[in-house]
């Protein structure tokens, strides 16, 4: 190891890279991490965390409305975008410092520069300096993909949403996935006119159909508009800065202040020097790795979104941890990708683990579906029509749970606990045997019919 400058050189200080760096250092490795922007990565700087704070911020409009039957009135309630935006950015600064401190406390050297591979053990930094490492870990994440058409450069991405100078009056969101539905809920809650435009008539592909339908139904009632099976022709900017958006051959444009591209995220491999190091990628640009996150080049590993296995923070963290265990603790570890719970922070949120009804039917044939379609007590009291839906898919006749799908207030908080039971391979009977915790929304899980 003495022949190299470092035992481990990590490119990218996001969730996966940071975990791998500090755990490897704790096992005695000499570690450096290069980051071209800010320590923390997508989740902390421009993703999960600031997005969730915007979700909280936008939900107050409903809370204020719902307060009336509870005896509260707020006259002259107003919303101020710069206050929310700046507090969110302040929190991002706090977390950025906390991540930086953690790395420093583990004696990880932080190099705030872009790094490029020049060989299996060689890295060139933006400053021109070259360094060598016994192992290199690529953890550079993914970046928003934008469709190309005339004026597409006028589209913003989720990265920009945290820095908007002013709240848009009207926003058009391209895409029907996680980011589209989460920002549709945020901007609708903040009082903007929201139109979601998708190329198909499916939102949140991969989630259970009835849960997806429920989100569309509730979102339409809240005033979010959907244009399905629709493609963009061009976007033009007016003198006053407003955007004219032409779609589907229609010569009458839709107007918006912001057009958000939320059409997936691609591995961020441009300029990384993969060719120079001989690292292989697949046809989508994702770095090919084995179950230990090792690439075709023995000394180079990759974790997180750049490998496009499951684009979720907790998965990248597990991959980073498993890498450190395998390479620096003589404890080969792989990540179990089965039964990963996930959530969409739409309003209301969706949470899910395991197979959807469609997937389970295809795989097992003989299945049973239990469900509860209910109005949360709080919504009944507040005269809010919004209904929740919980669905459990079981194998028949064993009644082993194959999937659990929920839409309703706090669904992600509730599902995280229930996911333990699904992962453990429990049956519906185990839920039935558990006494309800009353009154709660979660009790519907042990009362499914
Ligand atoms: P998604 O993959 O969730 O959705 C992409 C959407 O864009 C789909 O509706 C898809 O349509 C559409 N689309 C894809 N390609 C094109 C194209 N070339 N032209 C037009 N439309 C297109 O991507 P997001 O950008 O919303 O999110 C990226 C990833 O980030 C997610 O996959 C997720 O892993 C992660 N993420 C996770 C969150 C969470 O855990 N809560 C929150 C935000 C992001 P169709 O389905 O019809 O093909």
Short mmCIF file of C-alpha atoms and ligand atoms in Angstrom, two decimals:
data_model
loop_
_atom_site.label_atom_id
_atom_site.label_comp_id
_atom_site.label_asym_id
_atom_site.label_seq_id
_atom_site.Cartn_x
_atom_site.Cartn_y
_atom_site.Cartn_z
CA UNK A 1 0.00 0.00 0.00
CA UNK A 2 2.95 2.28 0.64
CA UNK A 3 3.42 2.75 -3.11
CA UNK A 4 0.28 4.87 -3.40
CA UNK A 5 -0.58 8.34 -2.04
CA UNK A 6 -3.81 6.95 -0.57
CA UNK A 7 -5.32 3.58 0.27
CA UNK A 8 -8.67 4.88 -0.95
CA UNK A 9 -9.60 7.82 -3.13
CA UNK A 10 -13.34 8.51 -3.26
CA UNK A 11 -14.78 10.67 -6.04
CA UNK A 12 -18.00 12.28 -4.83
CA UNK A 13 -18.95 13.20 -1.25
CA UNK A 14 -22.62 12.24 -1.37
CA UNK A 15 -24.39 9.65 0.75
CA UNK A 16 -22.54 6.60 -0.62
CA UNK A 17 -19.10 8.19 -0.91
CA UNK A 18 -19.19 9.77 2.53
CA UNK A 19 -20.20 6.53 4.24
CA UNK A 20 -17.56 4.52 2.39
CA UNK A 21 -14.85 7.12 3.15
CA UNK A 22 -15.43 7.42 6.86
CA UNK A 23 -15.94 3.70 7.52
CA UNK A 24 -12.84 2.79 5.48
CA UNK A 25 -10.86 5.41 7.43
CA UNK A 26 -12.14 3.97 10.70
CA UNK A 27 -10.60 0.64 9.62
CA UNK A 28 -7.23 2.35 9.27
CA UNK A 29 -7.20 3.29 5.58
CA UNK A 30 -5.63 6.56 4.44
CA UNK A 31 -8.57 8.16 2.64
CA UNK A 32 -9.22 11.25 0.54
CA UNK A 33 -12.51 12.32 -0.97
CA UNK A 34 -12.84 14.74 -3.88
CA UNK A 35 -16.01 16.79 -4.26
CA UNK A 36 -16.52 19.39 -6.98
CA UNK A 37 -19.49 21.14 -5.35
CA UNK A 38 -20.50 20.69 -1.71
CA UNK A 39 -20.02 17.83 0.76
CA UNK A 40 -23.35 16.08 1.29
CA UNK A 41 -24.34 15.27 -2.29
CA UNK A 42 -27.76 15.24 -3.92
CA UNK A 43 -29.77 14.06 -0.91
CA UNK A 44 -28.49 16.71 1.46
CA UNK A 45 -27.75 19.63 -0.85
CA UNK A 46 -30.42 19.51 -3.57
CA UNK A 47 -32.66 16.50 -2.98
CA UNK A 48 -34.39 14.54 -0.24
CA UNK A 49 -33.70 16.86 2.69
CA UNK A 50 -34.45 20.35 1.28
CA UNK A 51 -37.35 18.83 -0.71
CA UNK A 52 -38.90 17.39 2.45
CA UNK A 53 -38.62 20.79 4.14
CA UNK A 54 -40.47 22.36 1.20
CA UNK A 55 -43.15 19.66 1.54
CA UNK A 56 -43.57 20.58 5.22
CA UNK A 57 -43.63 24.27 4.35
CA UNK A 58 -46.24 23.89 1.64
CA UNK A 59 -48.52 21.72 3.76
CA UNK A 60 -49.26 24.56 6.17
CA UNK A 61 -51.89 25.93 3.76
CA UNK A 62 -54.01 22.80 4.36
CA UNK A 63 -53.23 22.79 8.07
CA UNK A 64 -54.51 26.35 8.32
CA UNK A 65 -57.70 25.46 6.43
CA UNK A 66 -58.24 22.32 8.49
CA UNK A 67 -57.77 24.26 11.72
CA UNK A 68 -61.13 25.99 11.39
CA UNK A 69 -63.30 23.13 12.69
CA UNK A 70 -60.78 22.72 15.49
CA UNK A 71 -61.57 26.27 16.59
CA UNK A 72 -58.60 28.09 15.06
CA UNK A 73 -58.80 31.04 12.71
CA UNK A 74 -55.88 32.81 11.11
CA UNK A 75 -56.85 36.13 9.66
CA UNK A 76 -54.47 37.60 7.10
CA UNK A 77 -52.38 34.43 6.88
CA UNK A 78 -49.71 35.03 4.22
CA UNK A 79 -46.91 32.99 2.74
CA UNK A 80 -43.46 34.41 2.05
CA UNK A 81 -41.34 32.32 -0.33
CA UNK A 82 -37.94 33.95 0.44
CA UNK A 83 -38.41 33.13 4.15
CA UNK A 84 -39.00 29.44 3.46
CA UNK A 85 -36.30 29.26 0.76
CA UNK A 86 -33.65 30.95 2.89
CA UNK A 87 -34.39 28.84 5.97
CA UNK A 88 -34.15 25.71 3.85
CA UNK A 89 -30.82 26.85 2.42
CA UNK A 90 -29.61 27.62 5.95
CA UNK A 91 -30.44 24.08 6.96
CA UNK A 92 -28.55 22.77 3.94
CA UNK A 93 -25.52 24.79 5.16
CA UNK A 94 -25.87 23.22 8.60
CA UNK A 95 -25.91 19.71 7.18
CA UNK A 96 -23.06 20.46 4.79
CA UNK A 97 -20.95 21.52 7.81
CA UNK A 98 -22.02 18.45 9.79
CA UNK A 99 -21.02 16.09 6.95
CA UNK A 100 -17.71 17.91 6.52
CA UNK A 101 -16.99 17.66 10.27
CA UNK A 102 -17.79 13.94 10.30
CA UNK A 103 -15.29 13.29 7.52
CA UNK A 104 -12.64 15.42 9.21
CA UNK A 105 -13.24 13.68 12.54
CA UNK A 106 -12.47 10.40 10.81
CA UNK A 107 -9.24 11.85 9.34
CA UNK A 108 -10.59 11.79 5.80
CA UNK A 109 -8.89 14.41 3.65
CA UNK A 110 -11.45 16.53 1.78
CA UNK A 111 -10.38 17.90 -1.59
CA UNK A 112 -12.90 20.40 -2.92
CA UNK A 113 -12.04 19.89 -6.57
CA UNK A 114 -13.25 17.95 -9.53
CA UNK A 115 -11.37 14.67 -10.02
CA UNK A 116 -10.86 12.64 -13.18
CA UNK A 117 -9.56 9.10 -13.63
CA UNK A 118 -6.41 8.75 -15.72
CA UNK A 119 -5.68 5.10 -14.98
CA UNK A 120 -6.62 2.19 -12.70
CA UNK A 121 -4.86 3.85 -9.75
CA UNK A 122 -4.45 7.40 -11.05
CA UNK A 123 -6.44 10.57 -10.58
CA UNK A 124 -6.00 14.05 -11.94
CA UNK A 125 -7.48 16.95 -9.97
CA UNK A 126 -8.88 20.14 -11.51
CA UNK A 127 -5.84 22.04 -10.20
CA UNK A 128 -3.66 19.79 -12.36
CA UNK A 129 -2.24 17.85 -9.40
CA UNK A 130 -2.10 14.08 -9.85
CA UNK A 131 -2.48 11.51 -7.10
CA UNK A 132 -2.49 7.73 -6.85
CA UNK A 133 -4.57 5.33 -4.80
CA UNK A 134 -4.63 1.59 -4.14
CA UNK A 135 -8.41 1.67 -4.57
CA UNK A 136 -10.69 4.22 -6.19
CA UNK A 137 -14.39 4.48 -5.40
CA UNK A 138 -16.65 6.31 -7.85
CA UNK A 139 -19.67 7.77 -6.07
CA UNK A 140 -20.55 10.75 -8.27
CA UNK A 141 -24.31 10.14 -8.40
CA UNK A 142 -26.72 11.11 -11.14
CA UNK A 143 -27.88 14.31 -12.78
CA UNK A 144 -31.29 15.43 -14.16
CA UNK A 145 -31.91 14.25 -17.73
CA UNK A 146 -33.56 16.81 -20.04
CA UNK A 147 -35.33 16.07 -23.30
CA UNK A 148 -33.98 18.06 -26.27
CA UNK A 149 -36.36 20.22 -28.32
CA UNK A 150 -36.41 23.89 -29.35
CA UNK A 151 -36.29 25.98 -26.18
CA UNK A 152 -35.63 23.02 -23.86
CA UNK A 153 -32.70 24.99 -22.42
CA UNK A 154 -35.34 27.27 -20.83
CA UNK A 155 -36.46 24.39 -18.60
CA UNK A 156 -35.33 24.27 -14.99
CA UNK A 157 -34.44 21.15 -13.04
CA UNK A 158 -35.13 20.16 -9.46
CA UNK A 159 -31.68 21.60 -8.60
CA UNK A 160 -33.02 25.08 -9.40
CA UNK A 161 -36.22 24.78 -7.35
CA UNK A 162 -34.39 25.50 -4.09
CA UNK A 163 -33.05 28.82 -5.36
CA UNK A 164 -36.05 30.39 -7.14
CA UNK A 165 -35.99 34.15 -6.76
CA UNK A 166 -39.75 34.30 -6.56
CA UNK A 167 -42.57 31.84 -6.32
CA UNK A 168 -43.96 31.07 -9.79
CA UNK A 169 -47.61 31.89 -10.39
CA UNK A 170 -47.82 29.04 -12.89
CA UNK A 171 -45.52 26.05 -13.26
CA UNK A 172 -45.55 23.27 -15.84
CA UNK A 173 -43.84 20.05 -14.77
CA UNK A 174 -42.57 17.62 -17.38
CA UNK A 175 -42.59 13.99 -16.15
CA UNK A 176 -44.81 11.84 -13.99
CA UNK A 177 -42.36 10.28 -11.55
CA UNK A 178 -41.11 11.03 -8.05
CA UNK A 179 -39.87 14.55 -8.66
CA UNK A 180 -42.88 15.63 -10.75
CA UNK A 181 -45.40 14.51 -8.15
CA UNK A 182 -43.47 15.80 -5.17
CA UNK A 183 -42.99 19.28 -6.66
CA UNK A 184 -46.58 19.31 -7.96
CA UNK A 185 -47.72 18.91 -4.34
CA UNK A 186 -45.27 21.53 -3.07
CA UNK A 187 -46.20 24.24 -5.58
CA UNK A 188 -49.91 23.47 -5.36
CA UNK A 189 -49.71 23.80 -1.57
CA UNK A 190 -47.94 27.13 -1.97
CA UNK A 191 -50.79 28.43 -4.16
CA UNK A 192 -49.26 28.11 -7.65
CA UNK A 193 -51.09 26.94 -10.74
CA UNK A 194 -49.62 23.48 -11.47
CA UNK A 195 -49.82 21.40 -14.66
CA UNK A 196 -48.11 18.02 -14.87
CA UNK A 197 -47.32 16.92 -18.43
CA UNK A 198 -46.30 13.33 -19.13
CA UNK A 199 -45.50 11.43 -22.30
CA UNK A 200 -47.66 8.46 -21.17
CA UNK A 201 -50.83 8.26 -19.11
CA UNK A 202 -49.01 6.59 -16.23
CA UNK A 203 -47.61 8.36 -13.19
CA UNK A 204 -45.17 6.75 -10.78
CA UNK A 205 -44.56 3.67 -12.86
CA UNK A 206 -43.67 0.80 -10.53
CA UNK A 207 -46.09 1.80 -7.78
CA UNK A 208 -49.38 -0.02 -7.21
CA UNK A 209 -52.07 1.04 -9.67
CA UNK A 210 -54.86 1.74 -7.18
CA UNK A 211 -52.55 3.87 -5.06
CA UNK A 212 -51.43 5.84 -8.13
CA UNK A 213 -55.05 6.34 -9.21
CA UNK A 214 -55.90 7.63 -5.75
CA UNK A 215 -53.11 10.21 -5.96
CA UNK A 216 -54.39 11.46 -9.31
CA UNK A 217 -57.93 11.67 -7.97
CA UNK A 218 -56.87 13.64 -4.87
CA UNK A 219 -54.47 15.86 -6.83
CA UNK A 220 -57.18 16.74 -9.37
CA UNK A 221 -59.50 17.70 -6.49
CA UNK A 222 -56.75 19.99 -5.17
CA UNK A 223 -56.53 21.71 -8.55
CA UNK A 224 -53.40 20.07 -10.02
CA UNK A 225 -53.90 19.56 -13.77
CA UNK A 226 -52.55 16.61 -15.77
CA UNK A 227 -51.84 16.52 -19.51
CA UNK A 228 -51.25 12.88 -20.38
CA UNK A 229 -49.87 11.33 -23.59
CA UNK A 230 -48.47 14.74 -24.35
CA UNK A 231 -45.15 15.85 -25.83
CA UNK A 232 -43.40 19.22 -25.88
CA UNK A 233 -42.89 20.95 -29.24
CA UNK A 234 -41.10 24.11 -28.20
CA UNK A 235 -40.73 26.70 -25.47
CA UNK A 236 -40.37 30.40 -26.16
CA UNK A 237 -39.51 33.18 -23.76
CA UNK A 238 -41.55 36.38 -23.84
CA UNK A 239 -40.10 39.84 -23.22
CA UNK A 240 -41.54 39.83 -19.69
CA UNK A 241 -39.77 36.52 -18.95
CA UNK A 242 -42.90 34.37 -19.08
CA UNK A 243 -42.62 31.11 -21.01
CA UNK A 244 -44.92 30.04 -23.85
CA UNK A 245 -45.06 26.26 -23.94
CA UNK A 246 -46.25 24.58 -27.12
CA UNK A 247 -47.37 20.96 -26.92
CA UNK A 248 -48.84 18.24 -29.11
CA UNK A 249 -48.89 20.30 -32.31
CA UNK A 250 -51.25 22.83 -30.75
CA UNK A 251 -50.47 26.40 -31.89
CA UNK A 252 -51.98 27.85 -28.73
CA UNK A 253 -49.32 27.83 -26.00
CA UNK A 254 -49.74 27.23 -22.29
CA UNK A 255 -48.08 29.95 -20.24
CA UNK A 256 -45.87 29.45 -17.21
CA UNK A 257 -43.17 31.21 -15.21
CA UNK A 258 -41.23 28.00 -14.70
CA UNK A 259 -41.08 24.74 -16.66
CA UNK A 260 -39.55 21.98 -14.56
CA UNK A 261 -37.92 19.00 -16.27
CA UNK A 262 -38.48 15.93 -14.05
CA UNK A 263 -37.85 13.17 -16.55
CA UNK A 264 -35.39 10.96 -14.72
CA UNK A 265 -31.77 11.20 -13.61
CA UNK A 266 -28.78 9.80 -15.49
CA UNK A 267 -25.43 8.60 -14.11
CA UNK A 268 -23.11 11.60 -14.01
CA UNK A 269 -20.19 10.10 -15.92
CA UNK A 270 -19.25 12.92 -18.32
CA UNK A 271 -15.60 13.94 -18.01
CA UNK A 272 -14.88 11.30 -15.39
CA UNK A 273 -12.16 9.61 -17.45
CA UNK A 274 -13.82 6.19 -17.41
CA UNK A 275 -12.37 5.36 -20.83
CA UNK A 276 -8.84 6.28 -19.73
CA UNK A 277 -9.15 3.93 -16.77
CA UNK A 278 -10.91 1.24 -18.84
CA UNK A 279 -14.10 1.21 -16.74
CA UNK A 280 -17.13 -0.25 -18.53
CA UNK A 281 -20.62 1.25 -18.56
CA UNK A 282 -23.95 -0.08 -19.76
CA UNK A 283 -26.06 1.41 -22.58
CA UNK A 284 -27.59 3.93 -20.15
CA UNK A 285 -24.17 5.14 -19.01
CA UNK A 286 -24.35 3.39 -15.64
CA UNK A 287 -21.07 1.97 -14.35
CA UNK A 288 -21.21 -1.82 -14.45
CA UNK A 289 -20.39 -3.43 -11.10
CA UNK A 290 -20.60 -6.87 -9.50
CA UNK A 291 -22.39 -7.70 -6.23
CA UNK A 292 -19.43 -6.22 -4.29
CA UNK A 293 -19.65 -2.95 -6.29
CA UNK A 294 -16.40 -3.79 -8.08
CA UNK A 295 -16.08 -2.63 -11.70
CA UNK A 296 -14.31 -4.57 -14.45
CA UNK A 297 -11.10 -2.81 -13.29
CA UNK A 298 -9.93 -4.58 -10.13
CA UNK A 299 -8.89 -1.45 -8.23
CA UNK A 300 -11.99 0.60 -9.07
CA UNK A 301 -15.37 0.30 -7.35
CA UNK A 302 -18.60 2.31 -7.75
CA UNK A 303 -21.62 2.83 -5.49
CA UNK A 304 -24.85 4.79 -5.54
CA UNK A 305 -26.80 6.40 -8.40
CA UNK A 306 -23.86 6.24 -10.84
CA UNK A 307 -24.42 2.46 -10.93
CA UNK A 308 -28.20 2.92 -11.44
CA UNK A 309 -29.13 -0.07 -9.32
CA UNK A 310 -31.72 1.52 -7.03
CA UNK A 311 -31.55 5.35 -7.04
CA UNK A 312 -32.23 5.83 -3.31
CA UNK A 313 -30.05 7.37 -0.59
CA UNK A 314 -30.30 4.54 1.98
CA UNK A 315 -29.29 2.07 -0.74
CA UNK A 316 -26.19 4.12 -1.65
CA UNK A 317 -25.30 4.26 2.04
CA UNK A 318 -25.57 0.47 2.34
CA UNK A 319 -23.45 0.02 -0.78
CA UNK A 320 -20.81 2.38 0.66
CA UNK A 321 -20.80 0.51 3.97
CA UNK A 322 -20.57 -2.91 2.25
CA UNK A 323 -17.66 -1.65 0.13
CA UNK A 324 -15.72 -0.51 3.23
CA UNK A 325 -16.42 -3.81 5.02
CA UNK A 326 -15.36 -5.85 2.00
CA UNK A 327 -12.22 -3.97 1.04
CA UNK A 328 -10.89 -2.62 4.34
CA UNK A 329 -12.29 -4.92 7.03
CA UNK A 330 -11.76 -8.32 5.40
CA UNK A 331 -15.51 -8.90 5.79
CA UNK A 332 -17.01 -9.36 2.31
CA UNK A 333 -20.54 -7.93 2.31
CA UNK A 334 -23.20 -7.55 -0.35
CA UNK A 335 -26.39 -5.49 -0.26
CA UNK A 336 -29.78 -7.18 -0.07
CA UNK A 337 -31.99 -5.40 -2.63
CA UNK A 338 -35.10 -7.36 -1.76
CA UNK A 339 -38.05 -5.60 -0.12
CA UNK A 340 -36.66 -2.05 -0.14
CA UNK A 341 -39.32 0.32 1.18
CA UNK A 342 -39.80 3.57 -0.72
CA UNK A 343 -41.99 6.66 -0.54
CA UNK A 344 -43.18 9.50 -2.70
CA UNK A 345 -43.59 12.70 -0.70
CA UNK A 346 -46.60 13.77 -2.70
CA UNK A 347 -49.57 15.24 -0.84
CA UNK A 348 -50.79 12.89 0.52
CA UNK A 349 -47.66 10.76 0.45
CA UNK A 350 -47.36 7.24 -0.94
CA UNK A 351 -45.32 4.48 0.69
CA UNK A 352 -44.67 0.99 -0.53
CA UNK A 353 -42.71 -2.19 0.05
CA UNK A 354 -42.62 -5.44 -1.91
CA UNK A 355 -44.61 -6.45 -4.97
CA UNK A 356 -47.53 -4.51 -6.43
CA UNK A 357 -50.78 -6.39 -7.05
CA UNK A 358 -49.92 -6.66 -10.76
CA UNK A 359 -46.38 -7.93 -10.12
CA UNK A 360 -47.56 -10.44 -7.51
CA UNK A 361 -50.29 -11.80 -9.79
CA UNK A 362 -47.78 -12.28 -12.56
CA UNK A 363 -45.19 -13.95 -10.34
CA UNK A 364 -47.38 -16.05 -8.03
CA UNK A 365 -50.74 -16.31 -9.85
CA UNK A 366 -52.66 -17.20 -6.74
CA UNK A 367 -52.76 -14.15 -4.53
CA UNK A 368 -55.21 -12.33 -2.27
CA UNK A 369 -55.61 -8.63 -1.73
CA UNK A 370 -56.71 -7.09 1.57
CA UNK A 371 -57.43 -3.41 1.80
CA UNK A 372 -58.80 -0.56 3.81
CA UNK A 373 -60.22 2.52 2.09
CA UNK A 374 -60.90 5.05 4.80
CA UNK A 375 -61.04 8.71 5.69
CA UNK A 376 -58.62 9.67 8.45
CA UNK A 377 -60.45 10.86 11.56
CA UNK A 378 -58.76 14.23 11.26
CA UNK A 379 -59.93 14.65 7.68
CA UNK A 380 -63.52 13.75 8.61
CA UNK A 381 -63.47 16.37 11.36
CA UNK A 382 -61.95 18.98 9.07
CA UNK A 383 -64.52 18.27 6.29
CA UNK A 384 -61.72 17.16 4.00
CA UNK A 385 -62.95 14.58 1.49
CA UNK A 386 -59.51 12.99 0.96
CA UNK A 387 -59.53 9.21 1.53
CA UNK A 388 -56.57 6.98 2.39
CA UNK A 389 -55.96 3.56 0.89
CA UNK A 390 -53.93 0.72 2.40
CA UNK A 391 -53.42 -2.49 0.44
CA UNK A 392 -51.80 -5.74 1.46
CA UNK A 393 -50.96 -8.36 -1.17
CA UNK A 394 -50.51 -11.92 0.14
CA UNK A 395 -49.63 -15.26 -1.38
CA UNK A 396 -52.51 -17.76 -1.30
CA UNK A 397 -53.01 -19.98 0.65
CA UNK A 398 -49.89 -19.33 2.82
CA UNK A 399 -51.00 -15.70 3.44
CA UNK A 400 -47.33 -14.63 3.38
CA UNK A 401 -47.20 -10.90 2.73
CA UNK A 402 -45.79 -10.04 -0.69
CA UNK A 403 -46.41 -6.32 -0.73
CA UNK A 404 -47.83 -3.43 1.24
CA UNK A 405 -48.94 -0.19 -0.41
CA UNK A 406 -50.30 2.92 1.22
CA UNK A 407 -51.44 6.42 0.38
CA UNK A 408 -52.54 8.73 3.14
CA UNK A 409 -51.23 11.12 5.79
CA UNK A 410 -47.95 9.94 7.33
CA UNK A 411 -47.89 6.81 5.14
CA UNK A 412 -44.03 6.75 4.96
CA UNK A 413 -43.76 6.99 8.77
CA UNK A 414 -46.19 4.09 9.20
CA UNK A 415 -44.82 1.92 6.41
CA UNK A 416 -41.22 2.02 7.65
CA UNK A 417 -42.29 0.04 10.74
CA UNK A 418 -44.58 -2.31 8.82
CA UNK A 419 -41.79 -2.97 6.29
CA UNK A 420 -39.88 -4.80 9.04
CA UNK A 421 -42.72 -7.35 9.17
CA UNK A 422 -42.83 -7.71 5.39
CA UNK A 423 -39.05 -8.11 5.18
CA UNK A 424 -39.20 -10.70 7.97
CA UNK A 425 -41.61 -12.76 5.84
CA UNK A 426 -44.58 -12.52 8.22
CA UNK A 427 -48.13 -13.49 7.26
CA UNK A 428 -51.38 -11.56 7.32
CA UNK A 429 -52.24 -13.58 10.46
CA UNK A 430 -49.36 -11.90 12.33
CA UNK A 431 -50.97 -8.54 11.60
CA UNK A 432 -54.43 -9.86 12.61
CA UNK A 433 -52.97 -11.16 15.88
CA UNK A 434 -51.65 -7.73 16.79
CA UNK A 435 -54.04 -5.58 18.81
CA UNK A 436 -54.96 -2.29 17.18
CA UNK A 437 -53.50 0.92 18.57
CA UNK A 438 -56.59 3.10 18.77
CA UNK A 439 -57.34 5.68 17.51
CA UNK A 440 -54.69 5.86 14.83
CA UNK A 441 -54.45 5.57 11.05
CA UNK A 442 -51.86 2.82 11.43
CA UNK A 443 -54.39 0.54 13.14
CA UNK A 444 -56.01 0.02 9.73
CA UNK A 445 -53.01 -2.22 8.98
CA UNK A 446 -54.17 -4.80 11.53
CA UNK A 447 -57.83 -4.48 10.49
CA UNK A 448 -57.47 -5.09 6.74
CA UNK A 449 -60.37 -6.96 5.10
P1 LIG B 1 -38.67 9.00 -12.46
O1 LIG B 1 -37.91 7.89 -13.05
O2 LIG B 1 -39.35 8.79 -11.16
O3 LIG B 1 -39.77 9.48 -13.50
C1 LIG B 1 -39.41 9.90 -14.77
C2 LIG B 1 -40.65 10.40 -15.49
O4 LIG B 1 -40.25 11.03 -16.67
C3 LIG B 1 -41.61 9.31 -15.87
O5 LIG B 1 -42.91 9.78 -15.69
C4 LIG B 1 -41.30 9.04 -17.34
O6 LIG B 1 -42.44 8.72 -18.08
C5 LIG B 1 -40.82 10.39 -17.80
N1 LIG B 1 -39.76 10.32 -18.81
C6 LIG B 1 -38.66 9.57 -18.78
N2 LIG B 1 -37.89 9.80 -19.86
C7 LIG B 1 -38.51 10.73 -20.59
C8 LIG B 1 -38.22 11.39 -21.81
N3 LIG B 1 -37.12 11.11 -22.48
N4 LIG B 1 -39.12 12.29 -22.27
C9 LIG B 1 -40.23 12.56 -21.60
N5 LIG B 1 -40.56 11.98 -20.42
C10 LIG B 1 -39.71 11.08 -19.93
O7 LIG B 1 -37.65 10.22 -12.41
P2 LIG B 1 -37.55 11.54 -11.52
O8 LIG B 1 -36.80 12.50 -12.34
O9 LIG B 1 -38.87 11.93 -10.98
O10 LIG B 1 -36.65 11.07 -10.30
C11 LIG B 1 -35.36 10.50 -10.55
C12 LIG B 1 -35.01 9.49 -9.51
O11 LIG B 1 -34.69 10.14 -8.31
C13 LIG B 1 -36.15 8.53 -9.16
O12 LIG B 1 -36.17 7.43 -10.00
C14 LIG B 1 -35.84 8.16 -7.74
O13 LIG B 1 -35.01 7.05 -7.73
C15 LIG B 1 -35.09 9.37 -7.20
N6 LIG B 1 -35.97 10.16 -6.33
C16 LIG B 1 -36.48 9.57 -5.21
C17 LIG B 1 -37.31 10.27 -4.37
C18 LIG B 1 -37.87 9.60 -3.16
O14 LIG B 1 -37.36 8.56 -2.78
N7 LIG B 1 -38.94 10.13 -2.55
C19 LIG B 1 -37.68 11.67 -4.63
C20 LIG B 1 -37.09 12.19 -5.85
C21 LIG B 1 -36.27 11.45 -6.66
P3 LIG B 1 -43.04 7.25 -18.22
O15 LIG B 1 -43.11 6.63 -16.88
O16 LIG B 1 -44.36 7.47 -18.84
O17 LIG B 1 -42.08 6.51 -19.11
#
